[in-house]
Short mmCIF file of C-alpha atoms and ligand atoms in Angstrom, two decimals:
data_model
loop_
_atom_site.label_atom_id
_atom_site.label_comp_id
_atom_site.label_asym_id
_atom_site.label_seq_id
_atom_site.Cartn_x
_atom_site.Cartn_y
_atom_site.Cartn_z
CA MET L 16 -11.21 2.46 -35.63
CA SER L 17 -14.26 2.36 -37.81
CA LEU L 18 -17.35 3.53 -36.00
CA PRO L 19 -20.09 3.95 -38.60
CA ALA L 20 -21.79 7.30 -38.85
CA ALA L 21 -25.08 7.82 -37.14
CA ILE L 22 -28.75 7.13 -37.26
CA PRO L 23 -30.79 3.97 -37.58
CA MET L 24 -30.41 1.91 -40.72
CA PRO L 25 -33.57 1.70 -42.79
CA PRO L 26 -35.55 -1.50 -42.23
CA ALA L 27 -34.21 -4.08 -44.63
CA ALA L 28 -36.36 -5.85 -47.15
CA ASP L 29 -36.67 -9.42 -45.96
CA ASP L 30 -33.71 -11.61 -46.78
CA PRO L 31 -34.43 -15.04 -48.21
CA ALA L 32 -35.04 -17.66 -45.52
CA PRO L 33 -31.80 -19.13 -44.19
CA ARG L 34 -31.00 -22.77 -44.79
CA ARG L 35 -28.45 -24.83 -42.98
CA SER L 36 -26.61 -25.48 -46.22
CA ASP L 37 -25.97 -21.73 -46.50
CA PHE L 38 -23.35 -22.30 -43.78
CA ALA L 39 -20.21 -24.44 -43.64
CA ALA L 40 -20.81 -28.12 -42.96
CA ASP L 41 -18.80 -27.92 -39.73
CA PHE L 42 -20.64 -24.83 -38.47
CA LEU L 43 -21.62 -25.18 -34.80
CA TRP L 44 -25.27 -24.82 -33.91
CA GLY L 45 -26.03 -24.56 -30.26
CA CYS L 46 -28.05 -23.06 -27.49
CA ALA L 47 -26.57 -21.24 -24.51
CA THR L 48 -27.54 -21.26 -20.83
CA SER L 49 -25.97 -20.22 -17.55
CA SER L 50 -25.75 -21.90 -14.17
CA TYR L 51 -27.62 -19.48 -11.89
CA GLN L 52 -30.37 -18.93 -14.43
CA ILE L 53 -31.37 -22.58 -14.78
CA GLU L 54 -29.81 -24.92 -12.24
CA GLY L 55 -31.71 -24.25 -9.02
CA ALA L 56 -30.54 -26.68 -6.29
CA GLY L 57 -29.24 -23.67 -4.43
CA ALA L 58 -28.09 -25.51 -1.33
CA VAL L 59 -27.42 -28.98 -2.74
CA ASP L 60 -24.15 -30.94 -2.69
CA GLY L 61 -22.20 -28.26 -0.88
CA ARG L 62 -23.05 -25.25 -3.04
CA VAL L 63 -22.62 -22.01 -1.10
CA GLU L 64 -24.27 -18.60 -1.44
CA SER L 65 -23.55 -16.50 -4.53
CA ILE L 66 -23.85 -12.74 -4.94
CA TRP L 67 -27.06 -13.38 -6.88
CA ASP L 68 -28.61 -15.30 -3.97
CA ARG L 69 -27.82 -12.35 -1.72
CA PHE L 70 -28.98 -9.77 -4.25
CA ALA L 71 -32.23 -11.62 -4.96
CA ALA L 72 -32.95 -11.84 -1.23
CA THR L 73 -32.74 -8.04 -0.99
CA PRO L 74 -36.23 -6.53 -1.29
CA GLY L 75 -36.82 -4.53 -4.45
CA ARG L 76 -33.90 -5.91 -6.45
CA ILE L 77 -35.78 -8.47 -8.57
CA ARG L 78 -38.91 -7.33 -10.35
CA ASP L 79 -41.06 -10.29 -9.23
CA GLY L 80 -39.23 -10.90 -5.96
CA SER L 81 -37.96 -14.26 -7.21
CA SER L 82 -34.52 -15.89 -7.18
CA GLY L 83 -32.62 -18.70 -8.85
CA ALA L 84 -33.13 -21.02 -5.88
CA VAL L 85 -35.22 -23.45 -7.95
CA ALA L 86 -35.20 -21.92 -11.46
CA CYS L 87 -35.62 -24.74 -14.02
CA ASP L 88 -34.32 -27.38 -11.59
CA HIS L 89 -31.83 -28.21 -14.32
CA TYR L 90 -29.48 -29.61 -11.66
CA HIS L 91 -31.82 -32.58 -11.44
CA ARG L 92 -33.56 -32.47 -14.82
CA TRP L 93 -30.54 -31.98 -17.08
CA PRO L 94 -30.93 -35.31 -18.95
CA GLN L 95 -34.34 -34.19 -20.20
CA ASP L 96 -32.95 -30.77 -21.15
CA LEU L 97 -30.03 -32.24 -23.07
CA ASP L 98 -32.46 -34.61 -24.81
CA LEU L 99 -34.40 -31.56 -26.01
CA GLY L 100 -31.21 -30.05 -27.39
CA ARG L 101 -30.24 -33.28 -29.14
CA ASP L 102 -33.71 -33.74 -30.60
CA MET L 103 -33.64 -30.18 -31.91
CA GLY L 104 -30.52 -31.14 -33.84
CA LEU L 105 -27.97 -29.05 -31.93
CA ASN L 106 -24.35 -30.10 -32.23
CA ALA L 107 -23.09 -27.87 -29.40
CA TYR L 108 -24.27 -26.71 -26.00
CA ARG L 109 -22.97 -23.77 -24.01
CA PHE L 110 -23.29 -23.91 -20.21
CA SER L 111 -21.55 -22.26 -17.28
CA ILE L 112 -19.88 -23.45 -14.13
CA ALA L 113 -21.29 -22.24 -10.81
CA TRP L 114 -18.23 -21.17 -8.85
CA PRO L 115 -20.11 -21.59 -5.52
CA ARG L 116 -20.45 -25.30 -6.32
CA ILE L 117 -16.70 -25.70 -6.78
CA PHE L 118 -15.13 -23.72 -3.93
CA ALA L 119 -17.00 -23.32 -0.63
CA GLY L 120 -14.54 -20.83 0.86
CA VAL L 121 -11.13 -19.20 0.58
CA GLY L 122 -8.46 -21.89 0.84
CA ALA L 123 -11.00 -24.71 0.53
CA ARG L 124 -10.28 -27.75 -1.57
CA PRO L 125 -12.41 -28.14 -4.70
CA ASN L 126 -15.80 -29.62 -3.90
CA GLU L 127 -15.85 -33.02 -5.58
CA LYS L 128 -19.65 -33.16 -5.63
CA GLY L 129 -19.79 -29.91 -7.59
CA LEU L 130 -17.18 -31.14 -10.04
CA ASP L 131 -19.00 -34.47 -10.32
CA PHE L 132 -22.17 -32.67 -11.37
CA TYR L 133 -20.44 -30.95 -14.27
CA SER L 134 -18.63 -34.13 -15.16
CA ARG L 135 -21.95 -35.97 -15.47
CA LEU L 136 -23.38 -33.07 -17.45
CA VAL L 137 -20.45 -33.12 -19.88
CA ASP L 138 -20.74 -36.88 -20.33
CA GLY L 139 -24.43 -36.34 -21.03
CA MET L 140 -23.59 -33.84 -23.75
CA LEU L 141 -21.05 -36.09 -25.39
CA GLU L 142 -23.46 -39.04 -25.33
CA ARG L 143 -25.94 -36.88 -27.21
CA GLY L 144 -23.52 -35.51 -29.81
CA LEU L 145 -23.39 -32.04 -28.22
CA GLN L 146 -19.96 -30.40 -28.18
CA PRO L 147 -19.54 -28.94 -24.69
CA TRP L 148 -18.73 -25.22 -24.44
CA ALA L 149 -18.00 -24.30 -20.84
CA THR L 150 -18.08 -20.76 -19.48
CA LEU L 151 -16.12 -20.33 -16.28
CA TYR L 152 -17.81 -17.16 -15.07
CA HIS L 153 -21.37 -16.15 -15.83
CA TRP L 154 -21.86 -13.79 -12.88
CA ASP L 155 -22.42 -16.08 -9.89
CA LEU L 156 -19.47 -15.02 -7.72
CA PRO L 157 -19.38 -16.70 -4.31
CA GLN L 158 -20.68 -14.26 -1.69
CA TYR L 159 -17.68 -15.00 0.56
CA LEU L 160 -15.46 -13.39 -2.10
CA GLN L 161 -17.77 -10.38 -2.40
CA ASP L 162 -17.53 -10.03 1.38
CA ARG L 163 -13.79 -9.53 0.86
CA GLY L 164 -14.33 -6.93 -1.87
CA GLY L 165 -15.26 -9.16 -4.81
CA TRP L 166 -13.79 -8.35 -8.21
CA ASN L 167 -12.59 -5.01 -6.87
CA GLU L 168 -9.87 -6.98 -5.04
CA ARG L 169 -6.87 -8.33 -6.89
CA ALA L 170 -7.07 -11.52 -4.81
CA THR L 171 -10.22 -12.45 -6.73
CA VAL L 172 -8.08 -12.72 -9.87
CA ASP L 173 -6.01 -15.41 -8.13
CA ALA L 174 -9.18 -17.12 -6.93
CA PHE L 175 -10.54 -17.19 -10.49
CA VAL L 176 -7.31 -18.69 -11.81
CA GLU L 177 -7.61 -21.36 -9.11
CA LEU L 178 -11.18 -22.04 -10.28
CA ALA L 179 -10.03 -22.29 -13.90
CA ASP L 180 -7.29 -24.68 -12.85
CA ALA L 181 -9.56 -26.97 -10.81
CA VAL L 182 -12.30 -27.10 -13.40
CA THR L 183 -10.09 -27.62 -16.44
CA ARG L 184 -8.09 -30.32 -14.67
CA ARG L 185 -11.30 -32.21 -14.05
CA LEU L 186 -13.19 -31.60 -17.30
CA GLY L 187 -10.40 -30.83 -19.76
CA ASP L 188 -10.14 -34.42 -20.97
CA ARG L 189 -13.60 -33.93 -22.51
CA VAL L 190 -14.23 -30.18 -22.75
CA LYS L 191 -12.04 -28.49 -25.34
CA HIS L 192 -13.88 -25.17 -25.71
CA TRP L 193 -13.52 -22.73 -22.85
CA ILE L 194 -15.00 -19.27 -22.39
CA THR L 195 -13.36 -17.54 -19.44
CA HIS L 196 -15.96 -14.79 -18.90
CA ASN L 197 -19.41 -14.02 -20.15
CA GLU L 198 -20.04 -10.31 -20.76
CA PRO L 199 -17.48 -8.52 -18.57
CA TRP L 200 -19.48 -5.33 -19.24
CA CYS L 201 -22.34 -6.70 -17.16
CA THR L 202 -20.08 -7.96 -14.37
CA ALA L 203 -18.27 -4.66 -14.12
CA ILE L 204 -20.54 -1.86 -15.23
CA ILE L 205 -24.07 -3.11 -14.61
CA GLY L 206 -23.09 -4.75 -11.33
CA ASN L 207 -20.89 -1.99 -9.93
CA TYR L 208 -21.78 1.29 -11.66
CA GLU L 209 -25.37 1.06 -12.85
CA GLY L 210 -26.15 -1.14 -9.87
CA TRP L 211 -29.15 -3.08 -11.10
CA HIS L 212 -27.27 -6.38 -11.11
CA ALA L 213 -25.44 -8.01 -8.20
CA PRO L 214 -23.63 -6.85 -6.17
CA GLY L 215 -25.64 -3.68 -6.76
CA LEU L 216 -22.92 -1.02 -6.39
CA THR L 217 -22.96 2.38 -8.09
CA ASP L 218 -19.37 3.56 -8.12
CA LEU L 219 -17.44 4.16 -11.35
CA LYS L 220 -14.00 3.70 -9.85
CA THR L 221 -15.02 0.34 -8.40
CA ALA L 222 -16.59 -0.68 -11.70
CA LEU L 223 -13.46 0.11 -13.70
CA GLN L 224 -11.23 -1.69 -11.20
CA VAL L 225 -13.58 -4.67 -11.36
CA CYS L 226 -13.38 -4.53 -15.12
CA HIS L 227 -9.59 -4.53 -15.03
CA HIS L 228 -9.51 -7.49 -12.67
CA VAL L 229 -12.02 -9.43 -14.75
CA LEU L 230 -9.94 -8.86 -17.90
CA LEU L 231 -6.77 -9.70 -16.01
CA SER L 232 -8.29 -12.90 -14.66
CA HIS L 233 -9.21 -13.85 -18.21
CA GLY L 234 -5.65 -13.29 -19.43
CA ARG L 235 -4.10 -15.09 -16.48
CA ALA L 236 -6.44 -18.06 -16.85
CA VAL L 237 -5.67 -18.58 -20.55
CA PRO L 238 -2.21 -20.20 -20.07
CA VAL L 239 -3.50 -22.26 -17.14
CA ILE L 240 -6.30 -23.66 -19.27
CA ARG L 241 -3.85 -24.38 -22.08
CA ALA L 242 -1.49 -26.17 -19.66
CA ASN L 243 -4.30 -28.41 -18.43
CA VAL L 244 -5.97 -28.94 -21.80
CA PRO L 245 -3.30 -29.12 -24.51
CA ASP L 246 -5.80 -28.98 -27.38
CA ALA L 247 -7.96 -26.29 -25.75
CA GLN L 248 -9.71 -23.56 -27.66
CA VAL L 249 -9.95 -20.56 -25.34
CA GLY L 250 -11.73 -17.25 -25.68
CA LEU L 251 -14.26 -15.03 -23.96
CA ALA L 252 -17.72 -13.70 -24.77
CA LEU L 253 -18.38 -9.96 -24.97
CA SER L 254 -21.78 -8.28 -25.14
CA LEU L 255 -21.54 -5.68 -27.88
CA HIS L 256 -23.91 -3.33 -29.68
CA PRO L 257 -23.67 -1.44 -32.93
CA LEU L 258 -24.08 2.23 -32.06
CA ARG L 259 -26.20 4.95 -33.60
CA ALA L 260 -26.15 8.65 -32.78
CA ALA L 261 -29.54 9.93 -31.65
CA SER L 262 -29.47 12.66 -34.29
CA GLU L 263 -27.24 14.35 -36.84
CA ARG L 264 -26.19 16.89 -34.20
CA PRO L 265 -22.42 16.90 -33.67
CA GLU L 266 -23.05 16.67 -29.91
CA ASP L 267 -24.82 13.33 -30.35
CA HIS L 268 -22.08 12.04 -32.64
CA ALA L 269 -19.47 12.98 -30.07
CA ALA L 270 -21.56 11.27 -27.36
CA MET L 271 -21.68 8.13 -29.48
CA GLN L 272 -17.88 8.17 -29.77
CA ARG L 273 -17.52 8.55 -25.99
CA HIS L 274 -19.95 5.69 -25.41
CA ASP L 275 -18.03 3.60 -27.90
CA GLY L 276 -14.86 4.24 -25.92
CA LEU L 277 -16.30 2.61 -22.83
CA ARG L 278 -18.74 0.09 -24.30
CA TYR L 279 -16.51 -1.35 -27.04
CA ARG L 280 -12.90 -0.18 -27.00
CA TRP L 281 -12.41 -0.36 -23.20
CA PHE L 282 -12.75 -4.13 -23.59
CA LEU L 283 -11.47 -4.94 -27.04
CA ASP L 284 -8.42 -2.65 -27.11
CA PRO L 285 -6.70 -4.23 -24.09
CA LEU L 286 -7.73 -7.75 -25.12
CA TYR L 287 -6.05 -7.25 -28.49
CA GLY L 288 -2.87 -5.64 -27.18
CA ARG L 289 -3.61 -1.92 -27.50
CA GLY L 290 -4.05 -1.08 -23.82
CA TYR L 291 -6.94 1.03 -22.57
CA PRO L 292 -8.15 3.71 -25.01
CA GLN L 293 -6.49 6.98 -24.05
CA ALA L 294 -9.50 9.25 -24.63
CA THR L 295 -11.66 7.18 -22.28
CA TRP L 296 -8.85 6.89 -19.74
CA ASP L 297 -8.55 10.69 -19.70
CA LEU L 298 -12.32 11.08 -19.45
CA VAL L 299 -12.69 8.88 -16.38
CA GLY L 300 -9.88 10.75 -14.57
CA HIS L 301 -9.35 9.54 -11.00
CA SER L 302 -11.73 6.62 -11.61
CA ALA L 303 -9.16 4.94 -13.90
CA PRO L 304 -8.12 1.52 -12.59
CA HIS L 305 -4.90 0.66 -10.83
CA VAL L 306 -2.87 -1.30 -13.39
CA GLU L 307 0.30 -3.12 -12.38
CA ALA L 308 3.35 -3.87 -14.51
CA GLY L 309 2.65 -6.84 -16.75
CA ASP L 310 -1.14 -6.63 -16.47
CA LEU L 311 -1.73 -5.40 -20.01
CA GLU L 312 0.53 -8.08 -21.44
CA ALA L 313 -1.39 -10.70 -19.46
CA ILE L 314 -4.78 -9.40 -20.62
CA ALA L 315 -3.63 -9.58 -24.24
CA ALA L 316 -2.89 -13.33 -24.02
CA PRO L 317 -3.51 -14.78 -27.48
CA THR L 318 -6.87 -16.52 -27.71
CA ASP L 319 -8.39 -18.96 -30.19
CA PHE L 320 -11.70 -17.26 -30.84
CA LEU L 321 -13.92 -14.38 -29.83
CA GLY L 322 -17.50 -14.86 -28.69
CA VAL L 323 -19.93 -12.05 -29.51
CA ASN L 324 -23.29 -11.73 -27.77
CA TYR L 325 -25.66 -9.62 -29.84
CA TYR L 326 -29.14 -8.43 -28.95
CA PHE L 327 -29.73 -4.90 -30.31
CA PRO L 328 -28.15 -1.61 -31.43
CA GLU L 329 -27.88 1.27 -28.98
CA VAL L 330 -28.92 4.82 -29.79
CA VAL L 331 -26.79 7.35 -27.94
CA ALA L 332 -27.52 10.99 -27.12
CA ASP L 333 -25.48 13.75 -25.55
CA ASP L 334 -26.48 14.20 -21.91
CA PRO L 335 -24.47 16.80 -19.95
CA ALA L 336 -26.21 15.67 -16.74
CA HIS L 337 -24.49 12.29 -16.82
CA GLN L 338 -20.85 12.88 -15.92
CA PRO L 339 -18.18 11.98 -16.80
CA PHE L 340 -19.40 10.38 -20.03
CA ARG L 341 -22.19 12.85 -20.83
CA THR L 342 -24.06 10.10 -22.68
CA ARG L 343 -27.50 8.57 -22.50
CA VAL L 344 -28.72 5.41 -24.25
CA LEU L 345 -32.21 6.09 -25.53
CA ALA L 346 -35.12 3.68 -25.41
CA PRO L 347 -36.62 3.09 -28.85
CA THR L 348 -39.63 5.24 -29.69
CA SER L 349 -40.65 3.41 -32.84
CA GLY L 350 -40.13 0.14 -34.66
CA GLU L 351 -40.37 -3.44 -33.55
CA ILE L 352 -39.32 -4.18 -29.96
CA THR L 353 -39.18 -7.29 -27.76
CA ALA L 354 -40.71 -7.69 -24.30
CA MET L 355 -37.42 -6.36 -22.89
CA GLY L 356 -38.05 -3.13 -24.82
CA TRP L 357 -35.09 -3.95 -27.06
CA PRO L 358 -35.28 -3.00 -30.73
CA VAL L 359 -35.25 -5.83 -33.26
CA GLU L 360 -32.56 -5.12 -35.83
CA PRO L 361 -31.08 -8.24 -37.44
CA ARG L 362 -28.81 -6.28 -39.75
CA GLY L 363 -27.10 -4.92 -36.64
CA LEU L 364 -25.69 -8.40 -36.07
CA ALA L 365 -23.91 -8.45 -39.42
CA GLU L 366 -22.76 -4.87 -38.99
CA LEU L 367 -21.32 -5.62 -35.55
CA LEU L 368 -19.52 -8.80 -36.59
CA GLU L 369 -18.03 -7.08 -39.62
CA ARG L 370 -16.83 -4.18 -37.52
CA VAL L 371 -15.14 -6.36 -34.88
CA HIS L 372 -13.49 -8.45 -37.58
CA ARG L 373 -12.29 -5.31 -39.36
CA ASP L 374 -11.08 -3.52 -36.21
CA TYR L 375 -9.34 -6.40 -34.40
CA ALA L 376 -9.18 -9.47 -36.66
CA PRO L 377 -9.72 -11.72 -33.63
CA GLY L 378 -9.67 -14.89 -35.74
CA PRO L 379 -12.57 -17.35 -35.56
CA MET L 380 -15.73 -15.74 -34.24
CA TYR L 381 -18.82 -17.29 -32.70
CA VAL L 382 -22.13 -15.70 -31.88
CA THR L 383 -22.23 -16.99 -28.32
CA GLU L 384 -25.67 -15.48 -27.53
CA ASN L 385 -28.54 -14.04 -29.52
CA GLY L 386 -32.20 -14.21 -28.68
CA SER L 387 -35.41 -12.47 -27.76
CA SER L 388 -37.99 -12.26 -25.01
CA TYR L 389 -41.71 -12.27 -25.70
CA GLU L 390 -44.79 -12.79 -23.59
CA ASP L 391 -45.37 -16.43 -24.38
CA THR L 392 -48.53 -18.26 -23.45
CA VAL L 393 -49.54 -21.88 -23.76
CA ALA L 394 -52.36 -22.04 -26.32
CA PRO L 395 -55.44 -24.27 -25.91
CA ASP L 396 -53.78 -26.74 -28.30
CA GLY L 397 -50.95 -27.09 -25.76
CA ALA L 398 -48.36 -25.36 -27.96
CA VAL L 399 -46.50 -22.08 -27.58
CA HIS L 400 -46.99 -20.17 -30.83
CA ASP L 401 -44.14 -17.71 -30.48
CA ALA L 402 -44.21 -16.45 -34.04
CA ALA L 403 -42.25 -13.30 -33.18
CA ARG L 404 -39.34 -15.26 -31.70
CA LYS L 405 -39.30 -17.63 -34.66
CA ARG L 406 -39.12 -14.68 -37.02
CA TYR L 407 -36.42 -13.05 -34.88
CA LEU L 408 -34.34 -16.21 -35.13
CA GLN L 409 -34.86 -16.58 -38.88
CA ARG L 410 -33.91 -12.99 -39.56
CA HIS L 411 -30.82 -13.11 -37.37
CA LEU L 412 -29.64 -16.27 -39.08
CA ALA L 413 -30.07 -14.48 -42.40
CA ALA L 414 -27.87 -11.67 -41.00
CA LEU L 415 -25.35 -14.25 -39.85
CA ARG L 416 -25.22 -15.60 -43.38
CA ALA L 417 -24.65 -12.09 -44.68
CA ALA L 418 -21.75 -11.56 -42.26
CA ALA L 419 -20.17 -14.87 -43.29
CA ALA L 420 -20.58 -13.91 -46.96
CA ALA L 421 -18.85 -10.60 -46.22
CA GLY L 422 -15.80 -12.52 -45.01
CA VAL L 423 -16.25 -12.70 -41.24
CA PRO L 424 -14.69 -16.01 -40.09
CA LEU L 425 -17.84 -17.20 -38.35
CA LYS L 426 -17.76 -20.70 -36.95
CA GLY L 427 -20.90 -21.08 -34.89
CA TYR L 428 -24.08 -19.70 -33.39
CA PHE L 429 -25.63 -20.22 -29.96
CA ALA L 430 -29.24 -19.18 -29.50
CA TRP L 431 -30.08 -17.64 -26.14
CA SER L 432 -31.56 -19.64 -24.63
CA LEU L 433 -32.42 -23.32 -24.57
CA LEU L 434 -34.88 -22.83 -21.69
CA ASP L 435 -36.92 -19.99 -20.26
CA ASN L 436 -35.01 -19.03 -17.15
CA PHE L 437 -34.29 -16.55 -14.36
CA GLU L 438 -33.69 -13.33 -16.26
CA TRP L 439 -31.68 -11.61 -13.52
CA ALA L 440 -33.33 -8.39 -12.28
CA GLU L 441 -36.41 -9.21 -14.39
CA GLY L 442 -36.96 -12.51 -12.56
CA TYR L 443 -39.17 -15.00 -14.38
CA GLN L 444 -41.29 -12.39 -16.11
CA ARG L 445 -39.09 -12.37 -19.18
CA ARG L 446 -38.86 -15.55 -21.25
CA PHE L 447 -36.02 -16.13 -23.72
CA GLY L 448 -36.26 -19.91 -24.21
CA LEU L 449 -36.83 -22.00 -27.27
CA VAL L 450 -38.32 -24.34 -24.68
CA HIS L 451 -41.13 -23.09 -22.44
CA ILE L 452 -40.93 -23.83 -18.73
CA ASP L 453 -44.03 -24.09 -16.59
CA TYR L 454 -42.43 -23.06 -13.31
CA ALA L 455 -45.27 -24.57 -11.23
CA THR L 456 -44.83 -28.05 -12.66
CA GLN L 457 -41.37 -27.84 -14.30
CA GLU L 458 -42.96 -29.13 -17.49
CA ARG L 459 -40.86 -28.49 -20.61
CA ARG L 460 -42.59 -27.62 -23.89
CA LEU L 461 -40.80 -26.95 -27.17
CA LYS L 462 -42.02 -23.62 -28.55
CA ASP L 463 -42.72 -23.04 -32.23
CA SER L 464 -39.38 -21.18 -32.42
CA GLY L 465 -37.62 -24.30 -31.13
CA ARG L 466 -39.51 -26.41 -33.68
CA TRP L 467 -38.39 -24.03 -36.39
CA TYR L 468 -34.75 -24.17 -35.23
CA GLY L 469 -35.03 -27.97 -35.25
CA ALA L 470 -36.49 -28.00 -38.77
CA PHE L 471 -33.71 -25.65 -39.92
CA LEU L 472 -31.07 -27.89 -38.38
CA HIS L 473 -32.56 -31.09 -39.74
CA GLY L 474 -33.14 -29.53 -43.17
CA ASP L 475 -30.73 -29.11 -46.04
O1 LIG F 14 -30.01 -13.69 -19.81
C1 LIG F 14 -28.95 -12.92 -20.25
C2 LIG F 14 -27.66 -13.69 -20.19
O2 LIG F 14 -27.41 -14.16 -18.89
C3 LIG F 14 -26.51 -12.80 -20.58
N1 LIG F 14 -26.75 -12.15 -21.85
C4 LIG F 14 -28.02 -11.53 -22.07
C5 LIG F 14 -29.16 -12.48 -21.68
C6 LIG F 14 -30.52 -11.79 -21.90
O3 LIG F 14 -30.61 -10.65 -21.12
#
C-alpha cells in the first residue's frame, strides 16, 4: 500500500493551459449537484422530512441558520438549469435522488409524484444531450428512518435496496450510470462521529456501524441495479485526500499512517475485497462494527467504475489527546486557500488518482466532484468575475491531464457544482457554483469560471 512520504509538495510551475483535445474524444464533461442542496420544494408532491430538514431546524447547527427548504428552487426551475449546462457544452450531468420524495414511510409504496419529477428531469437531460448520472444517496435520509436508528440499523440497508430497486425500475430505461453513495465518509464519520453534519451524533461505534451498513447497502444494491438495468454502469463516489505528515517527526508519520487507515483504507479495502484493514480494526477496539457472515463478500461486489471526489490534501499531526486515533488534521498556515479554508493543490488530484489506481486498480475512474468556494460578488457590469475559481478549474484540469498521461484510466470529470447551493453546515455563505444564484430573486448568472469551462468545452 503506497502512502507517499510526508510534507507538502513544492508549488508546481504552472502547467500549460488544458485544452479539450488533450483528453479522449469520448471523455465526459459534467457538473455535479445534489438534491437537498438545490431542489427546495421541501413539502411538495409528498416529500417528507429528511435528517437535514431536522438538523437545519436545530438552532446552532447551520452557520447562517438557513436550510434547504427553498435552496435554488431547482425542483421548479430545472429546465433553466439544464439549459445552462447544455449551453456550457456539458455532455453529462450528475444529480441525486431525494429519498424522502420516493418513500414517505416504512412499508409505503413508492411515491409516483417523486418518481415523476426525476423522470421529467432525466428526459430533460436527454433532450439536451446530457448523459444522466444518478446518485442514489447524497445524505438526505428520511427522518422516519433516523427515528428508528438510521444507518446504525441493519434495516436501513434493506430500505436502501428497496429505494435502489424502485428508482432503477422507473429510470433505468434511460439512466445507465448509477452511483450508489456519495462520500460514505461524510455520512458515517462527519454525521455520526464528528457530529457537524446530520444527524449530528458523536459516537465512534455508531459511526463505524453506520459506515459498515452504508458499504453493505452499496454492495447489496449493485446486483439489484444490474437486474433492473441490464446495461448499467454502477459504482460509488468516495471523498479522498492525499495525505502529508505535519513534519519529518516519526510520530507525525505514524499519525499519517493511522489516519490513512481510517480515511482511505477503511473504505477502499473492503470495497476491493480485502476486508477492513487489520491495524485500524485493532485500533478502534470495541468500536469495531458488527459484521455478519457474507457482508464482506457483498460489499466487494464488482463495480464498473470508481468515482473520486477531490478537494485538497490533508496534513496530519500526532495528537495524543485524540483517542483512539491520536491524529489531528491541521488547518493550512500558508499558501493559497479557498473560502472554506481548504488549500489549493492541483497536483494533489493527480497524485491521488495515481495512488488509487496503483493500490486497487478499480478500472475506469471518474472525478465525480472537484471545485472551490470563493466570496463571489456581482460586479457593476452584472458579471461575477471569479478569477480564482477559473484558475482553480484550469489548474485541476491540467492535473487531470497529467494523471491520464501517467496511465490512470480516467473517463470523465464533474465540476462541483453547477449552481451555488446549500453548503450543509455552512448554509448559503459558501458558494461553489459555476453559476451564481441570487437567493432573493432566484436569478441565475453564469460566472466567469462557467464561461471559461464553456469556452474550454467548445474549444479544440
Ligand atoms: O457540497 C459538498 C457536496 O455535497 C459533497 N462533496 C463536497 C462538496 C463541497 O463541500
